Every structure is written in structure tokens, then in C-alpha cells.
C-alpha atoms as one frame of an Amber mdcrd trajectory, in Angstrom:
protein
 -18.307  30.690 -13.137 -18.794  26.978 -13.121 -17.450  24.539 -10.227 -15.391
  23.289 -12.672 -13.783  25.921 -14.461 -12.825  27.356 -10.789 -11.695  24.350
 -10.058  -8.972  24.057 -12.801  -8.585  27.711 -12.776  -7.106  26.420  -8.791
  -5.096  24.294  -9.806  -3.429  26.251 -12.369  -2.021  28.337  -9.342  -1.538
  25.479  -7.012  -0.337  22.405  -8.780   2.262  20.458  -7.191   5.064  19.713
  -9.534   5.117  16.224  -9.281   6.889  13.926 -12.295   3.927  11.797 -13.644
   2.083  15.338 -14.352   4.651  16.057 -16.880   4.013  12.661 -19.161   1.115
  11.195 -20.757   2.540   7.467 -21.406   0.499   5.206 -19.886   2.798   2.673
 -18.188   4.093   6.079 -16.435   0.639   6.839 -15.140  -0.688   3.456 -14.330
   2.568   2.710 -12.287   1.977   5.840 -10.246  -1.452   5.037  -9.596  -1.001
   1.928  -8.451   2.459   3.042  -6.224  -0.080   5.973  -4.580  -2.898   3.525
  -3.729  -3.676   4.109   0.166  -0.356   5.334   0.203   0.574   9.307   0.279
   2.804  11.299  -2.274   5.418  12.112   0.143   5.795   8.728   0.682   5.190
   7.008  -2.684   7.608   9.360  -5.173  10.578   7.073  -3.928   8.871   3.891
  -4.761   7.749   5.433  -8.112  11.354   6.726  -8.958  13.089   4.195  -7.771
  11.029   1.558 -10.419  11.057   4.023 -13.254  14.862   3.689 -12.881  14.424
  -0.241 -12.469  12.126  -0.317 -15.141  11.971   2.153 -17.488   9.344   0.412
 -19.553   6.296  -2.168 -19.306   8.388  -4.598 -21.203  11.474  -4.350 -18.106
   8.885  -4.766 -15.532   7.178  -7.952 -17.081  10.722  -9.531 -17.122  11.551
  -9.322 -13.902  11.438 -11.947 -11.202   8.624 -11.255  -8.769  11.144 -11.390
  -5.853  12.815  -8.322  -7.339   9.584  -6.461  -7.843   8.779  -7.015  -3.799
  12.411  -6.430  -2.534  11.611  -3.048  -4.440   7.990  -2.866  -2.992   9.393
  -3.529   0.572   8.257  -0.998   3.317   5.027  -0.115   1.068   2.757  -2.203
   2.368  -0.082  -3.412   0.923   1.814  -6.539  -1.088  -1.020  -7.167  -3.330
  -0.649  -4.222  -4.863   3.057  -5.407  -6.240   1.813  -8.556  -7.113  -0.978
  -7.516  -9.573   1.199  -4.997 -10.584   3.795  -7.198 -12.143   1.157  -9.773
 -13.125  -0.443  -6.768 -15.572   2.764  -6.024 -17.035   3.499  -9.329 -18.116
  -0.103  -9.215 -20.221   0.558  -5.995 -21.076   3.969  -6.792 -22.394   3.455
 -10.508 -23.598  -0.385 -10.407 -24.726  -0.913  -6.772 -26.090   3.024  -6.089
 -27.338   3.073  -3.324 -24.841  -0.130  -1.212 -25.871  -2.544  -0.501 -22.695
  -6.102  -0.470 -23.856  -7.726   3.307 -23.879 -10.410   3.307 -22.496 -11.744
   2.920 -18.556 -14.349  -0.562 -19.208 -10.688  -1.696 -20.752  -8.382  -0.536
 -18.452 -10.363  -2.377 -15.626 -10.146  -5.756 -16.873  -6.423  -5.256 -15.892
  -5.595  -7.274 -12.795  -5.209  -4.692  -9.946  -6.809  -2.268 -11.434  -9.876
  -0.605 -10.470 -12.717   1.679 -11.630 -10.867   4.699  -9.947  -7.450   3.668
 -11.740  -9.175   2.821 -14.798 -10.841   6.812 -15.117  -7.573   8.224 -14.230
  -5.557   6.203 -16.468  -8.587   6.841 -19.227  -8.896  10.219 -18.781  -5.225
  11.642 -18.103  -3.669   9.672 -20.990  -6.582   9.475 -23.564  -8.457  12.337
 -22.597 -11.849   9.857 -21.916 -14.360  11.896 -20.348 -14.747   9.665 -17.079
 -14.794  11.123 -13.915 -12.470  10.241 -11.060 -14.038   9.338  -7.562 -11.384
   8.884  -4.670 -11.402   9.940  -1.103 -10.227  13.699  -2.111 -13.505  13.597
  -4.231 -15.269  12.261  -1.978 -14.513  14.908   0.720 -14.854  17.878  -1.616
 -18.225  17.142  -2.768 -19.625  16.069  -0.165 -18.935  19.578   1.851 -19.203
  21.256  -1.156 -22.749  20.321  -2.345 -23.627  19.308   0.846 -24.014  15.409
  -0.249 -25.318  13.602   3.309 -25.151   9.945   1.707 -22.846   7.252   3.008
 -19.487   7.135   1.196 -19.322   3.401   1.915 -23.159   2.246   0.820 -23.584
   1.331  -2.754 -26.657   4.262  -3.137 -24.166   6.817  -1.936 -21.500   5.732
  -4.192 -24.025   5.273  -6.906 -25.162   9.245  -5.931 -21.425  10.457  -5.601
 -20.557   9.024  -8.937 -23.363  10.637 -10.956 -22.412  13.936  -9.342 -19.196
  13.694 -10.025 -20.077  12.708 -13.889 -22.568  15.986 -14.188 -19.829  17.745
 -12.757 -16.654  17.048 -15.150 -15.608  19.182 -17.927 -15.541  16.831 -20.847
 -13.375  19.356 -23.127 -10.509  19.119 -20.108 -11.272  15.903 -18.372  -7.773
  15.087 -17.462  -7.137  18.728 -16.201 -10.378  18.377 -14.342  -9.777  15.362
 -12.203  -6.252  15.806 -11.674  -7.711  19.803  -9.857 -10.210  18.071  -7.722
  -7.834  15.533  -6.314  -5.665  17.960  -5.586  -8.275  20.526  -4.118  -8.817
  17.584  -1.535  -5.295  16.669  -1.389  -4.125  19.953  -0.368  -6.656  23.049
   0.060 -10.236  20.770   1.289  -7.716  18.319   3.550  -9.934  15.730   6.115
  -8.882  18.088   9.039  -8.148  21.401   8.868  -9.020  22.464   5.614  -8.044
  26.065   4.551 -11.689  27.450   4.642 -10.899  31.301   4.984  -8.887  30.972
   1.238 -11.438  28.698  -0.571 -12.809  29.800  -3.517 -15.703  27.762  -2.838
 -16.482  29.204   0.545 -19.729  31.185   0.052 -21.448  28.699  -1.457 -20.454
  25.395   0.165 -22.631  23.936   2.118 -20.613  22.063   4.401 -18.379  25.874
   5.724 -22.036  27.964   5.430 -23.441  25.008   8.112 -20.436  24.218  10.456
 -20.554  20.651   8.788 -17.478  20.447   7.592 -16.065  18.154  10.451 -19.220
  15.771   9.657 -18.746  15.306   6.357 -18.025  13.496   4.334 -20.142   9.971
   6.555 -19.117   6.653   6.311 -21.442   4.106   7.562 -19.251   0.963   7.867
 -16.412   1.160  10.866 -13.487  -1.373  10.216 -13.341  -4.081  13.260  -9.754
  -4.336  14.216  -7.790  -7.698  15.480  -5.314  -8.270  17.739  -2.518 -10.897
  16.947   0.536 -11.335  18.527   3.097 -13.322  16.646   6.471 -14.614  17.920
   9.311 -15.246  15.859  12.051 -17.558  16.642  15.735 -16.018  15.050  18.416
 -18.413  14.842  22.026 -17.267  14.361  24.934 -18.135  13.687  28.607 -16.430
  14.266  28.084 -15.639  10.555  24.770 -14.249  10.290  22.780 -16.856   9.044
  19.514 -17.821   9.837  16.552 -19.543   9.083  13.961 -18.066   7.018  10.906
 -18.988   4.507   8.652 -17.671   1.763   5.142 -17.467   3.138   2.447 -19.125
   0.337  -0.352 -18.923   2.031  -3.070 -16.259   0.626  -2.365 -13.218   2.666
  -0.627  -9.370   2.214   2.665 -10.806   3.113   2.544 -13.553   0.567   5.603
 -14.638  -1.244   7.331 -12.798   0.985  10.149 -14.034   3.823   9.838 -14.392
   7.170  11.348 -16.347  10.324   9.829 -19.500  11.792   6.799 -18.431  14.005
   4.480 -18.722  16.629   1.042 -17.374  16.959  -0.954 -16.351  20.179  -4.601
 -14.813  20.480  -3.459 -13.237  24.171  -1.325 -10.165  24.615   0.615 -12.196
  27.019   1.307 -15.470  25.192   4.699 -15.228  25.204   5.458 -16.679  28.605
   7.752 -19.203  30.401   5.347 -21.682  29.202   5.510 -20.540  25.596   9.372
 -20.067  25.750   9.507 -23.923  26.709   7.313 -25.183  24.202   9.712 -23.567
  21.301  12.397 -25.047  22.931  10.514 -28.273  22.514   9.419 -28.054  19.605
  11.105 -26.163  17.287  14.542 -26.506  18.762  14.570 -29.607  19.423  15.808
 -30.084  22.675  18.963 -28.230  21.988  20.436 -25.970  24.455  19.249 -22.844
  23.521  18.946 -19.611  25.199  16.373 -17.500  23.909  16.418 -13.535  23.739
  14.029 -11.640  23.377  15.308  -8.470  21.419  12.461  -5.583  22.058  11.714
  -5.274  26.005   8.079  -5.496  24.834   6.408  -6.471  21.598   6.439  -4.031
  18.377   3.026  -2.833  17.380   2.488  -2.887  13.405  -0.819  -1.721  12.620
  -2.677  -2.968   9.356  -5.611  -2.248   8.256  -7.446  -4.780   9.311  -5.155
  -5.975  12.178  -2.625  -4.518  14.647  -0.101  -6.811  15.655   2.294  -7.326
  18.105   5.280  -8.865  17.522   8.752 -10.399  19.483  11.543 -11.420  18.597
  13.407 -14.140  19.979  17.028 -14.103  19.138  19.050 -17.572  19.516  22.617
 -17.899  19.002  23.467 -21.348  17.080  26.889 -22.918  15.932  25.621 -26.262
  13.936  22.223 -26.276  12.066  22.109 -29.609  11.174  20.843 -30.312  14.660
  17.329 -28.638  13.852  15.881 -31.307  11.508  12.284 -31.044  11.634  13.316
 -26.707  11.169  15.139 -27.483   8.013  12.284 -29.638   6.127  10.579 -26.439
   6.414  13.017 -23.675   6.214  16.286 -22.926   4.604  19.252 -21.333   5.882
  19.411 -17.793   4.179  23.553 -16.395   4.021  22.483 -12.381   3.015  19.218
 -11.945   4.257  19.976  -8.236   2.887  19.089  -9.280  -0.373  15.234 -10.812
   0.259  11.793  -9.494   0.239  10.135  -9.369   3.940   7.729  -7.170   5.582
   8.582  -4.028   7.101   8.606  -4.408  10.449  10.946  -7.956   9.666  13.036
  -5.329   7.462  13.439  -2.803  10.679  13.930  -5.447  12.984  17.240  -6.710
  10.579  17.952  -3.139  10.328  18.316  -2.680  14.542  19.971  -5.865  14.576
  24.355  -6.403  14.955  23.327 -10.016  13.865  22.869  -9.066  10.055  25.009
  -5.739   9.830  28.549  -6.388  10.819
């Protein structure tokens, strides 16, 4: 039997039952694919629900403000993701009356998405005979076939991708590489994978070689910063407090966040610092500063891991805070805007903004 016909003939018996299986429209797909970038199902299918409900169609999404669309993003991380998303429905909606193009060299001139999301899109809506590479693919044939090339090299990508190609069933394409992303998603998993049941197991290379916990190899490894940021939380008897939208180019832009301080040591935030916000940012006024955590939160990215304090300071008039003001503005339900997770949590621990 060929790889692929086992393959589907897999996931026939193992499918997950998951909602944007059971559809073929292509705003359904596309939004699912872009909620389940480097994110996993478990933790996606409420984002996904939760903006099929918000926007049932392409043409809701587009006509939406883009603070809605990250409030509803919040906790997923990766902001860019929300961003191009509601920048593509807009063309979609405005420029091509709703109609997504059909096929993948198409689908990738869409802002946000990319060759992977174009084959998927092309393939499990139009029934374009483009193969899917991911990190589930990835993993499955490199054990399987024994593939030794980098993952993360353009000649190993270039080799993956032509293998993957050979491989497809063009009759079934969208059966095809929805069954070998879930092969990797559940039965060939990065650790652990359930060897003893594979159907693959006598011929691939990776279990027949005690490989399978070298495979598939990456060449590049990510370098990893450390910052530590420090924000300053003014409040008042109210709840109120002084907040801004970031602009700057970054994952966290357009959304909120408290006036901050930045330091490249893991100590920064000492008597010395303490003063100089005093200083400077509250202008002389005589306030007592609090830190909330008894150390700094770590929030990893993927890129950076930060560490991050809190300083809580009680205030009765902000008019005082000039120079703060030309900068920031005094946010009343700060419930209702987009921020960054761990800003979300720490409002979320907080009696200031929950009584």
C-alpha cells in the first residue's frame, strides 16, 4: 500500500472532530489557520469560536475596529498575527467583494499569509494539489524516510518540500494533508511518539535505527534576551490609571500598556531606580511605590524572556503628573482595552481594577 493511502486510511480512524473539518468556506479555514499558527488546538478552538461568533463572515471582520479584533486576540500572543489578519479581511471584503482567490501563488499574496497557509487554504477548500509542509510534516518525514537535512536551511526545506510534493495524493489532496498533520499532531508527536502502534513502523527509518529522538535536525538555535521592564501603576480610589497604546514596530503594537522603565540587569530595579521614577516620572510628588509581585514575573517570548514588576502607586489628583499626561491618558475601565497577557493577568490579580 502506498504511504499515502495508509496515511488517510489513519486518519479515517483517528480524526479529531474538530469544527473547521466539517466546512469548506474559505474565510472558515483561513481564520483557523491563522488562529493555530505557533499556537496548539487545545488552546486556539476558543479564539476560533469565539470570532466565528464575533464575526460570522469576512465582511464582519473587515468592519471592525482593530482594537476589537486585539481585545479578542488578547492572551494569544503573537499580535502580528491579529493585525494581518484583519488587514486581509478588509481586501478581501472591500477589494475582492468577499471572494478569496483559489489557488496557493494567490492565496499568498494575502498579508499574513504564508506558503504553508496558502497550500492548506488551496488544497482543503479548492482541492489544489499542493502539499502542506509544517512542523508535523516535518517530523514525520523526516523519521519516516529517514530525511538527515536541516529543517531550517533553505536545501533542506527545498528537499522536504519536493518530498512532500512526490508524496501527496493529488485525487485527495485535502484528505491527504489534513492525515499527515495529524499523524504528527497526535500518533508521530516530538517526544514520545506511539511507535509500538504505527503503521509505519517496519519500514521507518528513524524507529528501525533508534533515530527517532534525532530527528527531525535543525541547524539554527534561537539566541534568547533578557529584559527586565518596570512598570509604574498609578491609582486612584476609583481605579483609574494611566495607560498608552504602544506604536512603535513590535508584537505588542497597538496594544496598551502602563508607563515604563527598561533595565538590561536582572537587578535594575533598586533604591536607585525607585528614586529616579520618583524623579522623573512622578514628579516630585509624594509617592510610595509598591511593588506588587515579591520578585519579577517571567514571560517568555520567543525571542526574549522578560521579567517584569510592577510598581503600584496610590494617587488622589492627576493633574499633578504633567509631563505623564502629555504622554498618557487616564483610562476609567481598563477592562475594556487590548494589552498583553501578562498586563491582562497582572489586572486580573489586582483589587485595584476588580472591585
Amino acid at each position: 500500500m502506498l504511504f499515502s493511502e495508509k496515511l488517510i486510511d489513519w486518519y479515517s480512524i483517528n480524526l479529531r472532530d474538530l469544527p473547521w473539518r466539517a466546512t469548506q468556506d474559505p474565510y472558515k479555514i483561513w481564520l483557523s489557520e491563522i488562529v493555530l499558527q505557533q499556537t496548539r488546538v487545545v488552546q486556539g478552538m476558543p479564539y476560533y469560536l469565539q470570532f466565528l461568533e464575533r464575526f460570522p463572515t469576512v465582511f464582519d471582520l473587515a468592519e471592525a475596529k482593530e482594537d476589537e479584533v486585539l481585545k479578542l486576540w488578547q492572551g494569544l500572543g503573537y499580535y502580528s498575527r491579529a493585525r494581518n489578519l484583519h488587514a486581509t479581511a478588509q481586501y478581501i471584503a472591500q477589494e475582492k467583494n468577499g471572494i478569496f482567490p483559489q489557488t496557493a501563488k494567490e492565496l499568498k499574496k494575502l498579508k499574513g499569509v504564508g506558503e504553508y497557509t496558502a497550500h492548506a487554504i488551496a488544497s482543503f477548500c479548492f482541492r489544489e494539489p499542493v502539499a502542506v509542509l509544517d512542523g508535523n510534516v516535518f517530523r514525520v518525514l523526516s523519521r519516516v524516510f529517514g530525511v538527515n537535512d536541516e529543517i531550517d536551511t533553505p536545501a533542506g526545506k527545498r528537499i522536504f518540500k519536493d518530498l512532500a510534493q512526490k508524496l501527496l495524493d493529488s485525487e485527495k489532496p485535502d484528505l491527504y494533508n489534513q492525515a499527515i498533520m495529524e499523524f504528527g499532531a497526535l500518533q508521530c508527536t516530538p517526544k514520545a511518539p506511539l511507535c509500538n502502534v504505527c503503521p509505519f513502523m517496519q519500514k521507518c527509518v528513524a524507529y528501525q535505527n533508534q533515530m527517532i529522538g534525532d530527528l527531525p535536525r535543525k541547524k539554527k538555535k534561537v539566541k534568547v534576551k533578557e529584559e527586565h521592564i518596570n512598570y509604574l501603576v498609578l491609582v486612584d480610589n476609583n481605579g483609574n490609571t494611566f495607560m498608552k497604546q504602544r506604536t512603535q514596530k513590535g508584537i505588542w503594537r497597538n496594544l496598551f500598556e502602563f508607563p515604563r522603565l527598561e533595565s538590561e540587569f536582572a537587578n535594575g530595579v533598586s533604591e536607585g531606580l525607585n528614586e529616579t521614577i520618583r524623579l522623573k516620572s512622578l514628579e516630585n510628588q509624594n509617592v510610595e511605590l509598591t511593588a506588587f509581585y515579591p520578585k519579577p514575573v517571567k514571560h517568555l517570548l520567543s525571542h526574549r524572556k522578560l521579567f517584569i514588576q510592577f510598581y503600584i502607586g496610590m494617587v488622589t489628583d492627576y493633574s499633578a503628573f504633567a509631563s505623564l499626561s502629555k504622554k498618557y491618558h487616564i483610562v476609567q475601565n481598563i477592562h475594556t482595552f487590548a494589552v498583553p497577557v501578562v498586563i491582562e493577568r497582572f489586572i486580573g490579580a489586582s483589587d485595584f481594577f476588580n472591585s
